Short mmCIF file of N, CA and C in Angstrom, two decimals:
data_model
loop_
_atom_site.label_atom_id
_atom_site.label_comp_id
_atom_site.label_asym_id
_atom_site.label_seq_id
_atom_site.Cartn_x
_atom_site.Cartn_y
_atom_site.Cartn_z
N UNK A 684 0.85 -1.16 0.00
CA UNK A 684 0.00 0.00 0.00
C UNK A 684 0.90 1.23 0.00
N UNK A 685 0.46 2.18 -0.60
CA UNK A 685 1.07 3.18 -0.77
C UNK A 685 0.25 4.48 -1.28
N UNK A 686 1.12 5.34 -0.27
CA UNK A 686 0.19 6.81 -0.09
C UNK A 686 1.22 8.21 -0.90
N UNK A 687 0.80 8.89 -1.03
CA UNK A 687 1.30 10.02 -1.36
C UNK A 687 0.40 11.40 -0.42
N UNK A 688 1.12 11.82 0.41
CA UNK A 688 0.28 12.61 1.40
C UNK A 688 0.82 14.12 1.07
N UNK A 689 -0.14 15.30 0.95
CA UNK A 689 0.18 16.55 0.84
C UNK A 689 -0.27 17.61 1.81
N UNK A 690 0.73 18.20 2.25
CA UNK A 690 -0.36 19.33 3.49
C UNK A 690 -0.62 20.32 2.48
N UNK A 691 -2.36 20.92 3.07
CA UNK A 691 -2.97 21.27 2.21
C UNK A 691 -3.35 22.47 3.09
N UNK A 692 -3.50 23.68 1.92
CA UNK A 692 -4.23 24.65 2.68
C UNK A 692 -5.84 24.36 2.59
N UNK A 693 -6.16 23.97 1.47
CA UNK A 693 -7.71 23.11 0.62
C UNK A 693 -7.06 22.35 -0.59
N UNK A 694 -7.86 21.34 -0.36
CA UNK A 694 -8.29 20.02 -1.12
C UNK A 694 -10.05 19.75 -1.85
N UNK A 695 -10.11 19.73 -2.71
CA UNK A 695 -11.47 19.23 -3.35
C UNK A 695 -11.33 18.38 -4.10
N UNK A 696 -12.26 17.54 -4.81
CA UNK A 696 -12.27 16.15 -5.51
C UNK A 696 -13.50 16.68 -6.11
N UNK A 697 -13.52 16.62 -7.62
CA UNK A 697 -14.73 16.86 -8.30
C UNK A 697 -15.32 15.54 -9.54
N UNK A 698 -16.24 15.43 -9.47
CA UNK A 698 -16.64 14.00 -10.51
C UNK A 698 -18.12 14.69 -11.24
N UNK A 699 -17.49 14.99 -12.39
CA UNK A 699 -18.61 14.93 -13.03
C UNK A 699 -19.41 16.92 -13.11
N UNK A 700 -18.44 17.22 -12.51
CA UNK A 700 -18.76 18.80 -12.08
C UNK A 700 -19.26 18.79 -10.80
N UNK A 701 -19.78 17.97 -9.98
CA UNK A 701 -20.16 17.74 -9.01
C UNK A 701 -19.14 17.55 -7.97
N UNK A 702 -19.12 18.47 -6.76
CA UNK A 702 -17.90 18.08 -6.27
C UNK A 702 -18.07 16.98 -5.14
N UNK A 703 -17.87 16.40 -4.34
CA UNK A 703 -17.83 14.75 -4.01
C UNK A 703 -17.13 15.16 -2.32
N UNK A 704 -15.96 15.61 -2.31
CA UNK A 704 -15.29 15.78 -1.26
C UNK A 704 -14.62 17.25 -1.32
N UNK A 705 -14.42 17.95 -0.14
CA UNK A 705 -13.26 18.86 -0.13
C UNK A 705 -13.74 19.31 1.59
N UNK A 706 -11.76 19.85 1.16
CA UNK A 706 -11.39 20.11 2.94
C UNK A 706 -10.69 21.25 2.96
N UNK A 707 -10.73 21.94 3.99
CA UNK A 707 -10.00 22.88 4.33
C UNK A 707 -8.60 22.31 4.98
N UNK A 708 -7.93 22.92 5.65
CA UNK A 708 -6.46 22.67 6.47
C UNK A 708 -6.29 21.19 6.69
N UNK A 709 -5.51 20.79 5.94
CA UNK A 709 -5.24 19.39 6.63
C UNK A 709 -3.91 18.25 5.55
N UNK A 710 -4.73 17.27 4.86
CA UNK A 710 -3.72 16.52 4.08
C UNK A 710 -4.80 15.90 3.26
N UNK A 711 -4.28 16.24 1.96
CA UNK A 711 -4.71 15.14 0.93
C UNK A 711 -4.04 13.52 0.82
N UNK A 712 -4.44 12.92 0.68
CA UNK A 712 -3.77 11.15 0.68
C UNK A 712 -4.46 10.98 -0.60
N UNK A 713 -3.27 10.47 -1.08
CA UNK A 713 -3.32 10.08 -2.47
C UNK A 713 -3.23 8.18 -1.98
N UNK A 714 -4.08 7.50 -2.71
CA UNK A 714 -3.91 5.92 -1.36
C UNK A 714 -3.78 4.76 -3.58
N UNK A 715 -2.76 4.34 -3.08
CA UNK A 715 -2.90 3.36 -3.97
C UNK A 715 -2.69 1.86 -3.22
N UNK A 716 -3.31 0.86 -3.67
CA UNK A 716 -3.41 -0.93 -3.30
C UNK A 716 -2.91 -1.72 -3.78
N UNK A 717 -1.87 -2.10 -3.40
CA UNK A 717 -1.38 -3.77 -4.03
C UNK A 717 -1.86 -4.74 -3.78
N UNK A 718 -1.95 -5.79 -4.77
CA UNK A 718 -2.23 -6.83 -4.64
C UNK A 718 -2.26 -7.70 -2.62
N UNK A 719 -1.30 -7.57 -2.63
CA UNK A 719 -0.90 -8.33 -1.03
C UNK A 719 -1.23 -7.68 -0.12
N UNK A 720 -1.43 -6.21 0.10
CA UNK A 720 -1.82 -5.63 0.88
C UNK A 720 -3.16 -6.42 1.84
N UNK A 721 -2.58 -5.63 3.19
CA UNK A 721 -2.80 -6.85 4.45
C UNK A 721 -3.76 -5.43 5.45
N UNK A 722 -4.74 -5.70 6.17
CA UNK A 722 -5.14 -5.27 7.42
C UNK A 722 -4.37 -4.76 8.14
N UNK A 723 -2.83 -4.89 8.45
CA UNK A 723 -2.01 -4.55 8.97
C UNK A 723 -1.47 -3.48 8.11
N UNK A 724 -0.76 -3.77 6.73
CA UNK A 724 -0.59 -2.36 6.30
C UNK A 724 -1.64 -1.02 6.18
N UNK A 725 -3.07 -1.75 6.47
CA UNK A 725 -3.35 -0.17 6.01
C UNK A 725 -3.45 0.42 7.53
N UNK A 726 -3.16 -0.59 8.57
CA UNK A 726 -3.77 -0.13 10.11
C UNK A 726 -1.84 0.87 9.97
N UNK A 727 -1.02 0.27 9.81
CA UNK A 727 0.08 0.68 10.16
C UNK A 727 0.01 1.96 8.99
N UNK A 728 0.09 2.03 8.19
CA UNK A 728 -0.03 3.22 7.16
C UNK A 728 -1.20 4.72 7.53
N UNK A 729 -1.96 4.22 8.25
CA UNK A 729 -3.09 5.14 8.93
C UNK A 729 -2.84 5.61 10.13
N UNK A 730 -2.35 5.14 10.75
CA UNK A 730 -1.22 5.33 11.93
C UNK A 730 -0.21 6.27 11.81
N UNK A 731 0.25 5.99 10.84
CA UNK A 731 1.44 7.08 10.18
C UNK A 731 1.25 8.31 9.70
N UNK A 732 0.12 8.00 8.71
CA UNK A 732 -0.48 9.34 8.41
C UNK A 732 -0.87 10.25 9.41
N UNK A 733 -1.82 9.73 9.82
CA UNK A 733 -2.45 10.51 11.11
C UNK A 733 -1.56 11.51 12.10
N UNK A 734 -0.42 10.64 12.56
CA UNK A 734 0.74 11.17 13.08
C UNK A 734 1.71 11.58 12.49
N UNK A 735 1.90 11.76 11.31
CA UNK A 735 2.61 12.79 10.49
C UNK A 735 2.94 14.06 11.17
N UNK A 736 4.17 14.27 11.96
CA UNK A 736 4.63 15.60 12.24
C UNK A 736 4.91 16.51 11.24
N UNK A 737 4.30 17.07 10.31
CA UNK A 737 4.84 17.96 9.20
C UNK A 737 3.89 19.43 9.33
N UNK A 738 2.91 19.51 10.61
CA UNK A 738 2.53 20.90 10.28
C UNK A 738 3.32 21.67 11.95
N UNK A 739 3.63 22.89 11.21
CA UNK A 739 4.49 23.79 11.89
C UNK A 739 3.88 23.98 13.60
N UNK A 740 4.72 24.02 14.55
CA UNK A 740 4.24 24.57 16.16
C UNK A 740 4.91 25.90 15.75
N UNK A 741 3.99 26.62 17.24
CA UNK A 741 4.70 28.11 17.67
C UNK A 741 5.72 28.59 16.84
N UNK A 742 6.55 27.84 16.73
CA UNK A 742 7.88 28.63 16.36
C UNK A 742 8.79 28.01 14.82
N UNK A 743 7.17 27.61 14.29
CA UNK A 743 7.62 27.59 12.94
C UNK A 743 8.30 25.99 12.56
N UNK A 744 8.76 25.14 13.37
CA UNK A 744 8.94 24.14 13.21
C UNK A 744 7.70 22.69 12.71
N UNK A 745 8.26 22.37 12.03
CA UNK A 745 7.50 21.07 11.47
C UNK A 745 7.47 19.98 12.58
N UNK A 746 6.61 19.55 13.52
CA UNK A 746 6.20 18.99 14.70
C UNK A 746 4.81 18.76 15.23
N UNK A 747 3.72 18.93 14.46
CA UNK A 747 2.92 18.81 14.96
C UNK A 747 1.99 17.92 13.73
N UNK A 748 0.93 16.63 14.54
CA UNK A 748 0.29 16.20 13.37
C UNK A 748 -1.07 16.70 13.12
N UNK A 749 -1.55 16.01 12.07
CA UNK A 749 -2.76 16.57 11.65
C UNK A 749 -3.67 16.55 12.82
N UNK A 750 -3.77 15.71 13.16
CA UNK A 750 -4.79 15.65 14.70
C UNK A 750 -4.11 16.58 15.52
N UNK A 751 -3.25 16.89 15.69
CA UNK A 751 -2.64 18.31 16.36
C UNK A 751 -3.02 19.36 16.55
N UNK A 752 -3.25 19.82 15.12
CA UNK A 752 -3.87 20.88 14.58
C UNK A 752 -5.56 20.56 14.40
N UNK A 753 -5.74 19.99 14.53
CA UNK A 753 -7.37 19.47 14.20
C UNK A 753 -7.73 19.70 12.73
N UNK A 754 -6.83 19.36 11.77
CA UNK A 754 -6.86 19.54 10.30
C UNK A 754 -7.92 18.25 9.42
N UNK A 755 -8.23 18.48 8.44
CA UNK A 755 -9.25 17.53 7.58
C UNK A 755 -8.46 16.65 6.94
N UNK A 756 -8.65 15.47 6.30
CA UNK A 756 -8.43 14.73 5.80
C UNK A 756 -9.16 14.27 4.67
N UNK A 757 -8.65 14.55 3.23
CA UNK A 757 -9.09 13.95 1.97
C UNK A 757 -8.43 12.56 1.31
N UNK A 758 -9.12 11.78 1.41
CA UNK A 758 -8.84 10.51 0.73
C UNK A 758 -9.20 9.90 -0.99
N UNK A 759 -7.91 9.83 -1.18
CA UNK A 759 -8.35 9.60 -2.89
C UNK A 759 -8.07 8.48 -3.39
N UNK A 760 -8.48 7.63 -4.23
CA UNK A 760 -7.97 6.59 -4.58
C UNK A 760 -7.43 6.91 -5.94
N UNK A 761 -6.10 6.29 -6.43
CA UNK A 761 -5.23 6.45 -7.06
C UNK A 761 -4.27 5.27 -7.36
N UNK A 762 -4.73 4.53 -8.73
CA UNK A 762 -3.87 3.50 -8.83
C UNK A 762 -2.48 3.39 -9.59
N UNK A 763 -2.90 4.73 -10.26
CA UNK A 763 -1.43 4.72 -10.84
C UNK A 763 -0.13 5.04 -9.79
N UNK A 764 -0.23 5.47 -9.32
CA UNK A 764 0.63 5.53 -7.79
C UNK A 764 1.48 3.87 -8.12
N UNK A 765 1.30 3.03 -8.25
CA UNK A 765 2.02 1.59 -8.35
C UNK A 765 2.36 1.12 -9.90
N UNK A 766 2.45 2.52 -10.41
CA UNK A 766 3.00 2.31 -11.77
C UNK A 766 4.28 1.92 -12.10
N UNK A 767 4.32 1.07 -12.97
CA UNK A 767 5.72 0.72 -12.97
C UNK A 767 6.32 1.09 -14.67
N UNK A 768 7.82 1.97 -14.56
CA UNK A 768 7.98 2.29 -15.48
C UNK A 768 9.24 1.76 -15.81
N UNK A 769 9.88 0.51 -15.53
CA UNK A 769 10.98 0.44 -15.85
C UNK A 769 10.83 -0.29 -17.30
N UNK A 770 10.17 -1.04 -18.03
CA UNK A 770 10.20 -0.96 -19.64
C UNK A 770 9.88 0.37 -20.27
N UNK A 771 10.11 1.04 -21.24
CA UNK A 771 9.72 1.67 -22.34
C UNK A 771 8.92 3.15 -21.68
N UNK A 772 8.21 3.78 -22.24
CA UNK A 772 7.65 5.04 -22.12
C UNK A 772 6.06 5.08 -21.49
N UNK A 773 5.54 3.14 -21.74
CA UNK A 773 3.92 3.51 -21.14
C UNK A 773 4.02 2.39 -19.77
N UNK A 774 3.85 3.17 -18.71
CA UNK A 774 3.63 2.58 -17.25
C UNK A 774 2.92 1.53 -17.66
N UNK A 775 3.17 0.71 -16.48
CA UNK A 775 2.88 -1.15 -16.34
C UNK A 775 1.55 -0.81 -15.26
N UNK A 776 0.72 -1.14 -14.81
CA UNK A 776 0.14 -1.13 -13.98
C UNK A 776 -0.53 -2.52 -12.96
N UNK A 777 0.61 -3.33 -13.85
CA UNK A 777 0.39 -4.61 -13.19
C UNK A 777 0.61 -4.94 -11.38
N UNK A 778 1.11 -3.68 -10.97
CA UNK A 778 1.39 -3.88 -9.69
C UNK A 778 0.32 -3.48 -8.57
N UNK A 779 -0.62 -2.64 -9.32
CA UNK A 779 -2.05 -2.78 -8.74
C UNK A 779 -2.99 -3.62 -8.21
N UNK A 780 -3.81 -3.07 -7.22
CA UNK A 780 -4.79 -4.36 -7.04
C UNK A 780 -5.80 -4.40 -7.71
N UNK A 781 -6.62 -5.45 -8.08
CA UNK A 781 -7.84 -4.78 -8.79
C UNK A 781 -8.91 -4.81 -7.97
N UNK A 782 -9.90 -3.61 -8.92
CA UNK A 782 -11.20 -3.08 -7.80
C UNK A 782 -11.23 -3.88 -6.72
N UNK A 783 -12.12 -5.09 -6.51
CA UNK A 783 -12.32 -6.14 -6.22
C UNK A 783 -11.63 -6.07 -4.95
N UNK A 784 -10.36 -6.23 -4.87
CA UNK A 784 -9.37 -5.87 -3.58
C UNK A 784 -8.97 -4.10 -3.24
N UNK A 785 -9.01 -3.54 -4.22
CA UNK A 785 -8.73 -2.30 -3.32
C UNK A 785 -9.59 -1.28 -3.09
N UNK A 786 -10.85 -1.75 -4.32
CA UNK A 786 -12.15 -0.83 -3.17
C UNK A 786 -12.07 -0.66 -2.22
N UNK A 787 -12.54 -2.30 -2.00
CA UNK A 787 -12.85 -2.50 -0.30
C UNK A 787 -11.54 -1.87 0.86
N UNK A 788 -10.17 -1.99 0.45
CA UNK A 788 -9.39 -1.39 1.29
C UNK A 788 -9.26 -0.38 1.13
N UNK A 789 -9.86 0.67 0.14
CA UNK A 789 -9.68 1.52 0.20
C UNK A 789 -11.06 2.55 1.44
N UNK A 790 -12.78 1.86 1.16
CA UNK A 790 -12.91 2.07 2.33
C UNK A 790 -12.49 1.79 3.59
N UNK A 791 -11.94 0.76 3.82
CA UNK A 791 -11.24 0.35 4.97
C UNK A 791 -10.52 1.44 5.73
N UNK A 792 -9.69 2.07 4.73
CA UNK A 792 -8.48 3.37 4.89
C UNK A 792 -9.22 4.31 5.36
N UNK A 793 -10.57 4.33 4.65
CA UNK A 793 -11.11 5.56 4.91
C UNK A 793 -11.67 5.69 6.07
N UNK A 794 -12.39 4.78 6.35
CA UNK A 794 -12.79 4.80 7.81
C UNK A 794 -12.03 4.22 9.52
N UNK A 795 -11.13 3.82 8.86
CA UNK A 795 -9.83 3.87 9.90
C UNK A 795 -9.58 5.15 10.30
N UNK A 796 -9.31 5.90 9.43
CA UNK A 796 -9.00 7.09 9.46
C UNK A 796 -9.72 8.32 9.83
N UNK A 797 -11.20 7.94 9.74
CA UNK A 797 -12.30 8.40 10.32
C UNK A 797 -12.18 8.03 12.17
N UNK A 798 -11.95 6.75 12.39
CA UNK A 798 -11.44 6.55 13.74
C UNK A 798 -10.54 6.72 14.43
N UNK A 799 -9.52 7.10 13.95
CA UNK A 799 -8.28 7.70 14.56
C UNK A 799 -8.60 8.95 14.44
N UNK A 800 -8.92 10.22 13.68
CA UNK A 800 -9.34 11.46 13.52
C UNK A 800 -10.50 11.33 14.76
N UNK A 801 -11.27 10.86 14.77
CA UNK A 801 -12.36 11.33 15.57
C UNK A 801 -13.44 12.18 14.64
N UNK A 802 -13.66 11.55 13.06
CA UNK A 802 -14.14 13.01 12.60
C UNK A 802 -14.68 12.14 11.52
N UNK A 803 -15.18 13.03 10.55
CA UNK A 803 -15.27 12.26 9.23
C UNK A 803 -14.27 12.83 8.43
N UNK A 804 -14.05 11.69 7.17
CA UNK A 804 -13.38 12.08 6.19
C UNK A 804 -13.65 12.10 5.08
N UNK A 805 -13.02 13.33 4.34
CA UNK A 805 -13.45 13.45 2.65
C UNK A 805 -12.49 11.98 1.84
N UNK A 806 -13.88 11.89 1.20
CA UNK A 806 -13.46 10.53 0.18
C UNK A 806 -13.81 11.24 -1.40
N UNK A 807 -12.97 10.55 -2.13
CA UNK A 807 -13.05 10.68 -3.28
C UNK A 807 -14.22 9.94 -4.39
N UNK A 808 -13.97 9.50 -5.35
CA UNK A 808 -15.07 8.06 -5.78
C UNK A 808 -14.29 7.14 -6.33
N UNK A 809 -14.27 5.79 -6.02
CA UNK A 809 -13.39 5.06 -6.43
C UNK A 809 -13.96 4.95 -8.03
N UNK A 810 -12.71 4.78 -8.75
CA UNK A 810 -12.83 4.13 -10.03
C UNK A 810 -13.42 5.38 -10.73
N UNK A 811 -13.89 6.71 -10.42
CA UNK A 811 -14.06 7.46 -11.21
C UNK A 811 -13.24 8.43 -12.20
N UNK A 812 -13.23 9.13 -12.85
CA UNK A 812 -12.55 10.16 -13.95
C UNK A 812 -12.81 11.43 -12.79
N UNK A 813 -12.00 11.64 -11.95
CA UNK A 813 -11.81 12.76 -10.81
C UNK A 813 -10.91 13.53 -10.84
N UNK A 814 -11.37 15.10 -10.75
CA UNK A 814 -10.51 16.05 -11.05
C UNK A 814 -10.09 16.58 -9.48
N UNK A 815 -8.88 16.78 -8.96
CA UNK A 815 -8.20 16.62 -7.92
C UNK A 815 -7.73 18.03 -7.49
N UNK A 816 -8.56 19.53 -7.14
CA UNK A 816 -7.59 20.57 -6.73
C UNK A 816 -7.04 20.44 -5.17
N UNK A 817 -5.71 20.85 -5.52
CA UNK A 817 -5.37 21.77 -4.08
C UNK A 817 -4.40 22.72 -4.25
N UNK A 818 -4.05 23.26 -2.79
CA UNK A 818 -3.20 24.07 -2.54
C UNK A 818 -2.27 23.63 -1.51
N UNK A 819 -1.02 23.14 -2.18
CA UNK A 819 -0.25 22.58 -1.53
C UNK A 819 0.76 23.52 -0.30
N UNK A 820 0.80 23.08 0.64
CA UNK A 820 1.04 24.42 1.89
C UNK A 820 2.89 23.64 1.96
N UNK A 821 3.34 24.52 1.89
CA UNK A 821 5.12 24.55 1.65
C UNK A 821 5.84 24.83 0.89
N UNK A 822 5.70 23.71 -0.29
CA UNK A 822 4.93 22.86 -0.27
C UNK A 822 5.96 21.30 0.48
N UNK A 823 4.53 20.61 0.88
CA UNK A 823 5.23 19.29 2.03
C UNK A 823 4.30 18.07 0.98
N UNK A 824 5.18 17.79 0.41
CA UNK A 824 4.65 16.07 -0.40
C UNK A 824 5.43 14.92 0.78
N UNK A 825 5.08 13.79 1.00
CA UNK A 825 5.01 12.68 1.46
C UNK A 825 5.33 11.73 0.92
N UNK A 826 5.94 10.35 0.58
CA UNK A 826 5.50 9.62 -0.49
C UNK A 826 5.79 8.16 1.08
N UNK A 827 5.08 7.46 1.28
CA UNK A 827 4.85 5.95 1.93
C UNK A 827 4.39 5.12 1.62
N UNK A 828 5.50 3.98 1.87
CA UNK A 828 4.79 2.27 1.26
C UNK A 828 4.81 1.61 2.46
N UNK A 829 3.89 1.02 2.33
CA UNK A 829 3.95 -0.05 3.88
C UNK A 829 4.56 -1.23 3.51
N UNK A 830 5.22 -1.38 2.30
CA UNK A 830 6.69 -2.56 1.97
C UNK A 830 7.53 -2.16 2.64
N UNK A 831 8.01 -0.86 2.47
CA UNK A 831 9.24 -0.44 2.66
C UNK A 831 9.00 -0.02 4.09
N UNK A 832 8.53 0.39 4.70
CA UNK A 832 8.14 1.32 6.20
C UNK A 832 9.64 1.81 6.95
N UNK A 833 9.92 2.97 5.81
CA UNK A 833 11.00 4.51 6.31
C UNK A 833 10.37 5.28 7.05
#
């Protein structure tokens, strides 16, 4: 499993002209699913997020997490995230899970994350053609795999 997390000043998710999700202060998660992905990675990956020290205390330092700040949380699903480009010029996407397995973990993520927040969270639509704004605050990109767990 693997996330791409952004602190955000706002985040929205639009489908269709209709917008679906958006947040003020907090982090966009970009969430892609592998195949093997386990209950444990997304508990340990939601964990992480959540506690992400990357928004600034008092004195300007990067130390405090989203629940810190009492910031929102947008969740997107995103499979190209597990693209693989080491042949030729068009990404492999064989390293994905399909629907089937990462729907479902992808609500999983979402409402984990709803329980550790204490809150609700903006979701995206799985499997849709979704147009993705924000305003990236730093800017602070993220990138985490729960293979690798740096």
């Amino acid at each position: 499993m693997r996330v791409v997390i952004q602190r955000v000043t706002h985040a929205s998710v639009t489908v269709s002209g209709e917008v679906k999700g958006a947040i003020g202060n907090g982090l966009l998660v970009l969430l892609g699913v592998e195949p093997g992905d386990t209950a444990d990675d997304l508990k340990w990956l939601c964990n992480k997020t959540a506690n992400l020290r990357i928004f600034d205390d008092a004195d300007g330092v990067m130390n405090l997490s989203v629940q810190d700040v009492g910031g929102d949380v947008l969740v997107v699903s995103q499979f190209t995230l597990l693209a693989s480009t080491r042949k030729g010029n068009r990404p492999s996407y064989i390293r994905a899970a399909a629907p089937s397995i990462s729907e479902p973990l992808y609500e999983e993520f979402c409402s984990e994350m709803e329980r550790i927040l204490a809150k609700p969270v903006g979701r995206g639509v799985f499997g849709a053609d979704m147009k993705v704004e924000l305003l990236n605050s730093g800017p602070v990109t993220i990138i985490i795999d729960s293979k690798i767990k740096e």
